XYZ file of C-alpha atoms in Angstrom:
573
model
C -65.997 -100.878 54.941
C -66.240 -99.684 58.243
C -69.943 -101.684 56.969
C -69.259 -104.577 56.281
C -66.760 -104.470 59.447
C -70.086 -103.945 62.018
C -71.828 -105.690 59.754
C -71.020 -109.066 61.900
C -71.982 -107.801 64.840
C -75.656 -106.181 63.207
C -75.795 -109.990 62.423
C -75.161 -111.556 66.120
C -77.492 -109.319 67.990
C -80.637 -109.481 65.282
C -80.968 -113.707 65.712
C -80.292 -116.368 66.991
C -79.270 -118.190 63.363
C -76.690 -115.013 63.470
C -73.723 -116.974 64.984
C -74.033 -119.869 62.419
C -74.292 -118.021 59.104
C -71.236 -115.929 60.773
C -69.312 -119.192 61.505
C -70.466 -120.337 57.430
C -69.329 -116.997 56.002
C -66.029 -116.574 58.145
C -65.813 -120.803 56.637
C -66.160 -119.693 53.028
C -64.010 -116.676 53.147
C -61.491 -119.022 54.279
C -61.297 -121.109 51.547
C -57.739 -122.006 50.851
C -57.132 -121.043 46.860
C -56.321 -123.766 44.187
C -52.702 -123.845 44.879
C -53.417 -123.962 48.618
C -55.822 -127.550 48.214
C -52.815 -128.196 46.195
C -50.160 -128.117 49.182
C -53.606 -129.403 51.054
C -53.622 -132.592 48.706
C -49.943 -132.553 49.233
C -49.557 -132.868 52.943
C -53.185 -134.483 52.752
C -50.815 -137.997 54.517
C -47.522 -136.441 56.485
C -47.031 -139.459 57.962
C -46.438 -141.247 54.388
C -44.724 -138.013 53.006
C -42.403 -137.721 56.164
C -41.525 -141.394 55.385
C -40.846 -141.289 51.975
C -38.465 -138.377 52.671
C -36.482 -140.610 55.687
C -36.738 -143.960 52.936
C -35.253 -141.339 50.252
C -32.271 -139.470 52.669
C -31.330 -142.876 53.949
C -31.096 -145.396 50.507
C -30.813 -142.010 47.382
C -30.009 -145.187 45.119
C -34.183 -145.203 45.251
C -34.140 -141.973 43.159
C -33.426 -143.808 40.573
C -36.317 -144.757 39.890
C -37.957 -142.029 37.457
C -35.913 -142.773 34.686
C -36.249 -146.417 35.095
C -39.059 -146.257 35.892
C -39.722 -144.431 32.547
C -37.051 -146.590 30.722
C -38.258 -149.854 31.254
C -42.119 -149.001 30.341
C -41.238 -147.609 27.011
C -39.967 -150.417 26.096
C -42.146 -153.040 27.543
C -45.199 -150.567 27.210
C -44.044 -149.419 23.384
C -46.141 -145.650 25.099
C -43.146 -142.905 25.180
C -46.816 -140.978 26.881
C -47.842 -143.242 29.499
C -44.227 -144.057 29.888
C -43.158 -140.881 30.751
C -46.440 -140.182 32.747
C -45.705 -143.250 35.118
C -42.093 -142.494 35.636
C -43.523 -138.848 36.739
C -45.991 -140.841 39.233
C -42.886 -143.209 40.719
C -40.834 -139.454 41.574
C -43.653 -138.520 42.792
C -44.875 -141.503 45.174
C -41.086 -141.044 46.637
C -42.174 -137.524 46.736
C -45.421 -138.086 48.934
C -45.505 -142.068 50.149
C -48.338 -142.384 48.811
C -50.173 -143.514 45.709
C -53.291 -140.645 45.208
C -51.171 -138.130 46.322
C -48.293 -138.676 43.727
C -50.780 -139.219 41.426
C -52.862 -135.541 41.176
C -49.698 -134.054 42.387
C -48.407 -135.606 39.174
C -50.703 -133.282 36.745
C -52.093 -130.472 38.775
C -48.053 -129.832 40.084
C -45.313 -131.669 38.061
C -47.774 -131.298 34.020
C -49.050 -127.365 34.995
C -46.214 -125.865 36.194
C -44.582 -126.847 33.155
C -46.705 -125.362 30.886
C -47.061 -122.253 32.694
C -43.203 -121.555 32.614
C -43.123 -119.070 30.318
C -40.088 -119.634 27.554
C -42.298 -123.356 27.934
C -44.979 -121.187 26.858
C -43.426 -120.015 23.939
C -41.570 -123.107 23.488
C -44.965 -124.638 22.510
C -46.892 -122.113 20.561
C -43.730 -121.346 18.072
C -43.577 -125.546 17.921
C -47.624 -124.690 16.877
C -47.268 -122.508 14.753
C -44.566 -123.794 12.487
C -46.494 -127.043 12.007
C -49.540 -125.217 11.203
C -47.074 -123.732 8.670
C -45.549 -126.688 7.476
C -49.471 -127.957 6.662
C -50.488 -125.326 4.667
C -47.283 -125.524 2.542
C -48.305 -129.067 2.025
C -51.167 -127.891 1.405
C -50.641 -125.606 -1.559
C -48.792 -127.448 -2.941
C -45.089 -125.706 -1.816
C -43.187 -128.923 -1.039
C -44.419 -130.547 -4.077
C -43.177 -128.199 -6.374
C -39.599 -128.748 -4.288
C -40.459 -132.361 -5.919
C -40.953 -131.195 -8.930
C -37.104 -128.987 -9.444
C -35.061 -132.705 -9.195
C -37.494 -135.297 -10.936
C -35.897 -134.508 -13.959
C -32.461 -135.270 -12.857
C -34.020 -138.590 -12.476
C -32.543 -140.285 -15.584
C -29.014 -143.293 -14.260
C -28.809 -144.882 -11.037
C -26.245 -142.676 -9.584
C -28.191 -139.000 -10.821
C -31.900 -141.141 -8.714
C -30.349 -140.763 -5.713
C -28.176 -137.833 -5.828
C -31.794 -135.626 -7.028
C -33.522 -137.973 -3.764
C -30.622 -137.028 -1.783
C -31.109 -133.730 -2.851
C -34.695 -132.936 -2.579
C -34.313 -134.554 0.664
C -32.448 -131.509 1.713
C -34.643 -129.191 0.263
C -37.529 -130.962 2.117
C -35.846 -129.964 5.218
C -38.329 -128.297 7.526
C -39.810 -131.676 9.058
C -38.924 -135.736 9.095
C -42.754 -137.077 7.780
C -43.739 -134.684 5.021
C -39.433 -135.195 3.825
C -40.300 -138.992 3.717
C -44.344 -138.762 2.787
C -42.660 -136.186 0.231
C -39.518 -137.903 -1.900
C -41.147 -141.484 -0.802
C -43.873 -140.811 -2.435
C -43.172 -138.156 -5.633
C -40.104 -140.552 -7.256
C -41.199 -143.959 -6.057
C -43.211 -144.322 -9.917
C -39.028 -143.695 -11.226
C -37.264 -145.970 -8.946
C -37.587 -149.050 -11.389
C -36.896 -147.443 -15.029
C -33.577 -146.755 -13.116
C -33.232 -149.915 -11.513
C -32.585 -149.100 -7.762
C -33.771 -151.161 -5.076
C -37.005 -149.890 -2.810
C -34.414 -150.920 0.312
C -32.099 -148.468 -0.797
C -34.234 -146.012 -1.916
C -35.995 -146.342 1.784
C -32.437 -145.964 3.259
C -31.317 -142.523 1.509
C -35.197 -140.682 2.555
C -35.561 -141.993 6.213
C -31.573 -140.964 6.909
C -32.464 -137.838 4.894
C -35.684 -137.095 6.397
C -34.682 -138.029 10.118
C -31.163 -137.051 10.237
C -31.475 -133.338 8.440
C -35.008 -132.238 10.012
C -33.193 -133.077 13.649
C -30.390 -130.826 12.704
C -32.415 -127.931 10.643
C -32.236 -124.555 12.743
C -35.687 -124.120 11.507
C -38.131 -127.447 11.714
C -40.638 -129.258 13.386
C -37.512 -130.379 15.265
C -35.569 -127.050 16.773
C -38.674 -125.967 19.379
C -38.764 -129.688 21.489
C -34.636 -129.429 21.111
C -34.620 -126.143 22.530
C -36.957 -126.786 25.212
C -35.072 -129.738 26.373
C -31.426 -126.824 26.820
C -34.043 -124.037 28.226
C -35.114 -127.225 30.835
C -31.562 -128.359 31.309
C -29.579 -124.985 31.771
C -32.376 -124.510 34.692
C -30.873 -127.143 35.886
C -27.115 -125.795 36.181
C -27.598 -123.189 37.949
C -27.564 -118.744 37.711
C -24.292 -119.633 36.252
C -26.126 -120.373 33.225
C -29.073 -118.290 34.074
C -28.233 -115.676 31.030
C -27.457 -119.200 28.423
C -29.720 -118.822 25.737
C -31.373 -121.705 24.900
C -31.299 -121.631 21.318
C -27.838 -120.239 20.675
C -26.909 -123.639 22.943
C -28.364 -125.884 19.790
C -26.936 -124.073 17.556
C -23.777 -125.361 19.786
C -24.029 -128.878 19.930
C -24.360 -129.377 16.377
C -20.294 -129.615 15.648
C -21.289 -132.588 18.461
C -23.863 -134.572 17.062
C -21.551 -136.908 15.472
C -23.805 -139.227 14.151
C -26.740 -137.814 12.041
C -23.058 -136.164 10.923
C -21.963 -139.539 10.074
C -24.987 -141.001 9.427
C -25.231 -138.387 6.383
C -22.102 -139.215 5.469
C -22.424 -142.143 4.705
C -25.902 -142.131 2.614
C -23.485 -138.803 0.388
C -20.805 -142.154 0.144
C -23.920 -144.412 -0.785
C -25.459 -141.706 -3.402
C -22.520 -140.705 -4.633
C -20.631 -144.062 -4.966
C -23.757 -146.380 -5.839
C -21.948 -149.436 -3.520
C -23.474 -151.442 -1.452
C -22.598 -153.828 2.270
C -24.450 -156.293 3.794
C -27.958 -157.102 2.919
C -28.597 -154.279 0.524
C -25.774 -155.645 -1.626
C -27.677 -158.377 -1.899
C -30.810 -156.749 -2.389
C -28.703 -153.877 -5.118
C -27.536 -157.070 -7.029
C -30.925 -158.637 -7.250
C -33.026 -155.293 -8.036
C -29.960 -154.824 -10.666
C -30.857 -158.371 -12.782
C -34.349 -156.680 -13.411
C -34.912 -155.339 -16.404
C -35.828 -150.997 -16.926
C -39.206 -149.718 -17.050
C -40.149 -146.362 -17.976
C -42.276 -144.815 -15.562
C -45.235 -143.655 -17.508
C -48.320 -141.271 -16.052
C -50.399 -144.746 -15.032
C -47.780 -145.444 -12.372
C -47.777 -141.872 -10.520
C -51.584 -141.963 -10.625
C -52.191 -145.487 -8.972
C -49.490 -144.653 -6.381
C -51.214 -140.819 -5.836
C -54.447 -142.267 -5.582
C -52.632 -144.244 -2.596
C -51.544 -141.664 -0.383
C -54.438 -139.530 -0.247
C -54.119 -137.515 2.586
C -55.633 -134.201 4.547
C -52.405 -132.285 3.035
C -52.102 -133.455 -0.073
C -53.585 -130.308 -2.488
C -55.596 -131.351 -4.414
C -55.080 -132.279 -8.160
C -55.785 -128.946 -10.117
C -53.607 -126.974 -8.074
C -49.859 -125.952 -9.510
C -47.455 -126.901 -7.253
C -44.679 -123.449 -7.493
C -41.659 -124.104 -4.705
C -41.738 -121.012 -4.869
C -44.675 -120.729 -1.963
C -42.062 -123.056 0.036
C -38.492 -121.853 -0.257
C -40.637 -117.968 0.387
C -42.556 -119.090 3.955
C -39.110 -120.948 5.129
C -36.873 -118.326 4.325
C -38.874 -115.429 6.260
C -39.097 -118.219 9.609
C -35.219 -117.795 9.234
C -34.475 -114.654 8.199
C -37.384 -112.763 10.401
C -36.378 -114.904 13.626
C -32.494 -113.951 12.943
C -32.632 -110.454 12.511
C -35.196 -110.581 15.978
C -32.586 -112.122 17.698
C -30.016 -109.926 16.628
C -32.101 -106.453 17.056
C -33.440 -108.470 20.584
C -29.920 -108.539 21.435
C -28.937 -105.443 20.627
C -31.696 -103.925 22.228
C -30.736 -105.581 25.911
C -26.964 -104.604 25.201
C -27.821 -100.739 24.796
C -29.904 -101.773 28.524
C -27.350 -102.200 29.994
C -25.518 -99.907 32.763
C -22.147 -98.602 30.595
C -19.250 -99.739 32.619
C -21.174 -104.071 32.052
C -21.658 -102.645 28.398
C -20.519 -106.196 26.111
C -18.971 -104.301 22.902
C -22.687 -104.350 20.413
C -21.512 -107.504 17.761
C -23.159 -109.941 15.945
C -22.048 -113.313 18.492
C -23.413 -110.519 21.527
C -26.813 -109.374 20.199
C -27.292 -113.306 19.563
C -25.612 -114.342 23.085
C -28.470 -111.315 25.088
C -31.145 -112.416 23.105
C -34.338 -113.836 23.395
C -34.337 -116.620 21.352
C -37.194 -117.967 21.883
C -38.966 -115.153 21.445
C -37.369 -114.583 17.916
C -38.203 -117.997 16.930
C -41.642 -117.594 17.458
C -42.067 -114.056 15.292
C -40.569 -116.018 12.841
C -42.815 -118.200 12.564
C -46.089 -115.569 12.776
C -44.778 -114.257 10.098
C -43.495 -117.351 7.809
C -47.143 -118.133 8.134
C -49.191 -114.797 7.853
C -46.760 -114.590 4.210
C -48.060 -118.327 3.562
C -51.348 -117.850 4.034
C -51.015 -114.415 1.847
C -49.588 -116.324 -1.314
C -52.299 -119.057 -0.517
C -55.657 -116.881 -0.958
C -53.490 -114.512 -3.163
C -52.867 -116.953 -5.961
C -56.349 -118.938 -5.152
C -54.854 -122.121 -4.503
C -57.298 -122.514 -1.327
C -60.003 -120.533 0.033
C -59.881 -119.315 3.444
C -61.723 -122.238 5.372
C -59.130 -124.948 3.394
C -56.218 -122.908 4.150
C -57.282 -122.932 7.518
C -57.775 -126.329 8.268
C -54.971 -127.006 6.014
C -52.488 -125.041 9.333
C -55.139 -126.974 12.055
C -53.931 -130.491 10.677
C -49.902 -129.138 10.591
C -50.627 -128.458 14.321
C -52.156 -132.079 14.773
C -49.180 -133.040 13.029
C -46.845 -131.315 15.978
C -49.419 -132.356 19.208
C -47.876 -135.632 20.403
C -44.287 -133.994 20.036
C -44.955 -131.740 22.329
C -47.145 -133.862 24.774
C -44.105 -135.741 25.424
C -41.835 -132.072 25.190
C -44.611 -131.282 28.234
C -44.049 -134.424 29.951
C -40.112 -134.406 29.574
C -40.187 -131.345 31.250
C -42.228 -132.092 34.420
C -39.710 -135.807 34.233
C -36.827 -133.076 34.909
C -38.692 -131.338 37.561
C -39.399 -134.885 39.620
C -36.334 -136.141 38.781
C -34.790 -132.888 40.478
C -36.993 -133.088 43.500
C -36.225 -135.939 44.121
C -31.912 -135.873 43.560
C -31.185 -137.705 40.617
C -28.816 -136.176 38.985
C -26.995 -135.295 42.422
C -27.203 -138.905 42.860
C -25.397 -140.058 39.459
C -23.068 -137.548 40.150
C -21.601 -137.842 43.268
C -22.053 -141.956 42.447
C -19.773 -140.833 38.733
C -17.712 -138.559 39.736
C -14.589 -140.687 41.217
C -14.969 -144.046 39.105
C -16.011 -142.402 35.540
C -13.149 -140.611 33.690
C -14.961 -137.461 32.473
C -13.866 -137.989 28.947
C -16.181 -141.440 28.940
C -19.159 -139.048 29.398
C -20.834 -137.794 26.088
C -19.078 -142.220 23.918
C -21.971 -143.226 27.324
C -24.317 -141.174 27.027
C -24.435 -141.857 23.240
C -24.301 -145.260 23.684
C -27.333 -145.069 25.887
C -29.058 -142.837 23.437
C -28.090 -145.361 20.916
C -29.615 -148.222 23.320
C -33.123 -146.575 24.264
C -34.226 -144.714 20.854
C -33.928 -148.764 19.318
C -35.838 -150.165 22.154
C -38.352 -147.373 22.283
C -38.377 -145.727 18.540
C -37.884 -142.940 19.420
C -36.342 -140.127 19.802
C -37.865 -137.559 21.606
C -38.764 -140.309 24.677
C -34.903 -140.719 24.536
C -34.416 -137.586 25.408
C -36.949 -136.389 28.072
C -35.387 -139.624 29.632
C -31.484 -138.768 29.306
C -31.761 -134.422 29.413
C -32.728 -134.514 32.885
C -29.609 -136.406 33.779
C -26.555 -135.160 31.625
C -26.386 -131.810 32.797
C -26.010 -132.133 36.183
C -23.192 -134.484 35.434
C -21.983 -132.719 32.078
C -21.008 -129.512 34.872
C -19.822 -132.052 37.649
C -17.361 -134.148 35.063
C -16.657 -131.909 33.168
C -15.873 -129.406 35.801
C -17.407 -126.363 34.537
C -16.778 -126.368 31.244
C -18.817 -125.359 29.026
C -17.797 -126.509 25.544
C -17.609 -130.110 27.151
C -21.892 -129.358 28.463
C -22.635 -128.956 24.762
C -21.009 -131.062 24.019
C -22.723 -134.533 26.912
C -25.896 -131.637 24.784
C -24.573 -132.708 21.647
C -24.526 -136.327 22.704
C -28.125 -136.329 23.898
C -29.638 -135.365 21.088
C -27.454 -136.484 18.445
C -27.713 -140.736 19.747
C -31.315 -140.154 20.646
C -31.404 -140.356 16.643
C -30.308 -143.780 16.237
C -33.701 -145.169 16.515
C -35.314 -143.132 14.932
C -34.054 -144.229 11.607
C -33.196 -148.347 11.955
C -35.585 -148.905 15.080
C -39.460 -151.339 13.211
C -40.774 -149.291 16.474
C -40.320 -146.122 15.236
C -42.833 -143.995 13.305
C -40.894 -143.125 11.472
C -39.236 -146.204 10.452
C -42.556 -147.087 9.399
C -44.129 -144.215 7.751
C -40.766 -144.952 5.115
C -41.934 -148.267 4.188
C -45.585 -146.836 3.119
C -44.519 -143.873 1.337
C -41.743 -146.135 -0.458
C -43.425 -149.401 -0.695
C -40.464 -151.197 0.716
C -41.711 -153.679 3.787
C -40.363 -152.898 7.483
C -38.492 -156.680 7.467
C -36.342 -155.057 4.645
C -36.034 -152.160 5.443
C -34.814 -152.870 9.448
C -32.178 -155.205 8.173
C -31.392 -153.475 4.660
C -30.715 -150.453 7.096
C -29.571 -151.957 10.146
C -25.983 -151.782 9.272
C -25.230 -148.161 8.129
C -26.730 -147.215 11.269
C -24.199 -149.321 12.701
C -21.252 -148.185 11.150
C -21.807 -144.234 11.559
C -22.809 -145.095 14.883
C -19.786 -146.484 15.956
C -17.636 -143.895 13.714
C -19.415 -141.230 15.168
C -17.906 -142.957 18.820
C -14.798 -143.869 17.847
C -14.204 -140.440 15.708
C -16.047 -138.326 17.261
C -17.376 -138.691 20.997
C -14.435 -140.488 22.575
C -11.692 -138.067 21.155
C -13.278 -135.130 21.017
C -14.263 -136.300 24.732
C -9.832 -136.857 25.530
C -9.559 -133.452 24.544
C -6.882 -134.874 21.059
C -9.736 -133.092 18.178
C -12.276 -130.005 19.193
C -15.128 -130.944 17.059
C -14.976 -129.366 13.659
C -11.804 -131.933 12.856
C -13.849 -134.247 14.775
C -16.652 -134.159 12.521
C -13.973 -134.037 9.336
C -12.630 -137.275 10.348
C -16.177 -139.006 11.270
C -16.885 -137.856 6.926
C -13.381 -138.858 6.107
C -13.620 -142.281 7.305
C -16.254 -142.997 6.114
C -15.330 -141.718 2.807
C -12.524 -144.314 3.360
C -14.713 -147.049 5.133
């Protein structure tokens, strides 16, 4: 070390060029790190940044710019990813005061920070592995094996509708998979029992989206946990120990729209009654002569839906190849959470240690890690079943797994952008401004209903549930905390209204990807599908809003009786 310290003196005395070399070396050694480079860029225009800060302080309503830009861009451009990028950039512009620093901060600060968070990374990896497992299950014939369980019951109109609902319940793990499997497996049987394609599309679409959004093991759960975890981080230290997966479960009774929609589907399937444009379509279908489904029909249909995850024709359809992997994901994740929570409780000081019960173990568990374990075990079991039965080669199995990951890539990117949008919204103080503005004029009981209404409108306009959640979640948490006086059930009610209301447009918007997918799988035209399903969504939305959000928000009912009232209202209606 001393030799290194003495080296500059030697260089200085050795040659006239030495001072220049020493200056260059010193400059090189003092080069800033990546984070320092970001800070230098961030303050590259100090006058502009100071002016922006002053403007934001003087006019706090400017903090509404990021969510408003995101919403407007999503409606006008019809691309949620680009809209969320513009929303983050507009927030960074408020902070930096110049377009170029705002653009660089969008990517090298907000998106990188969102990606590097430990919990966020766990959610992204879990989502990717579970998506890959779903792809492998489909390619190995397990998902179509579930379809074979119900095709034999497709003998009358009522049984056909109930069979469609039952198959949708079995394929609970992904909305895309459910719509494609149910639509393509049962569509050839429709004419044999005179079920219209429009009604078949109603049941297929509603079951696929609503059930996947509520399932604790699905391609949706990781993203929803990610939104809840980010919202918890906004609420302060009191919520630091709140587990996002437990929070996800606590929101389920408050998701009144999807619960009401599922109840309405059950009424439609069991009573075979219709209203609105659907009644006209069904009457026209009933007037047609029945036709017997043939193997030719199946072959013709299968040839039109070939995809990278469709099993090979010679692959046997075995339901066990789907039931075992997904059962393993559920079981491994649950027992992992219990074991983690028990270890955390045992590690606490005796004076602060709670009684070890199932609920306390779940409360103190790390659900994201446990879900990651479950997805890994489910994937490995599915891989073992596939290779052990020689359904696929190793190369084919890994290709299917990779394709499954690709299917969840877009929603994963949306989640990453939503985290970035949440960060910039927190930095500009949007939620704080709204909380101060609405705390006086808006009664607390009306907030969940307002959130649901916004979810309906935004999701219908942009066609994306994940994008709607990303727009609303950064605003909902602080608002719910301020207006609800810190009440935990009220906060989870508002979270449930966000997650439930965002489903509305995914089921009935013509811009929704699942609407388009449903028309392809059921061969119902997009215009007819939207025209016939919209009255049912409007009824379920109104029931959930009045019998659910308003009555629970006002404290007249708790969550469970409100769900019962929603179901009863749908059945009586």
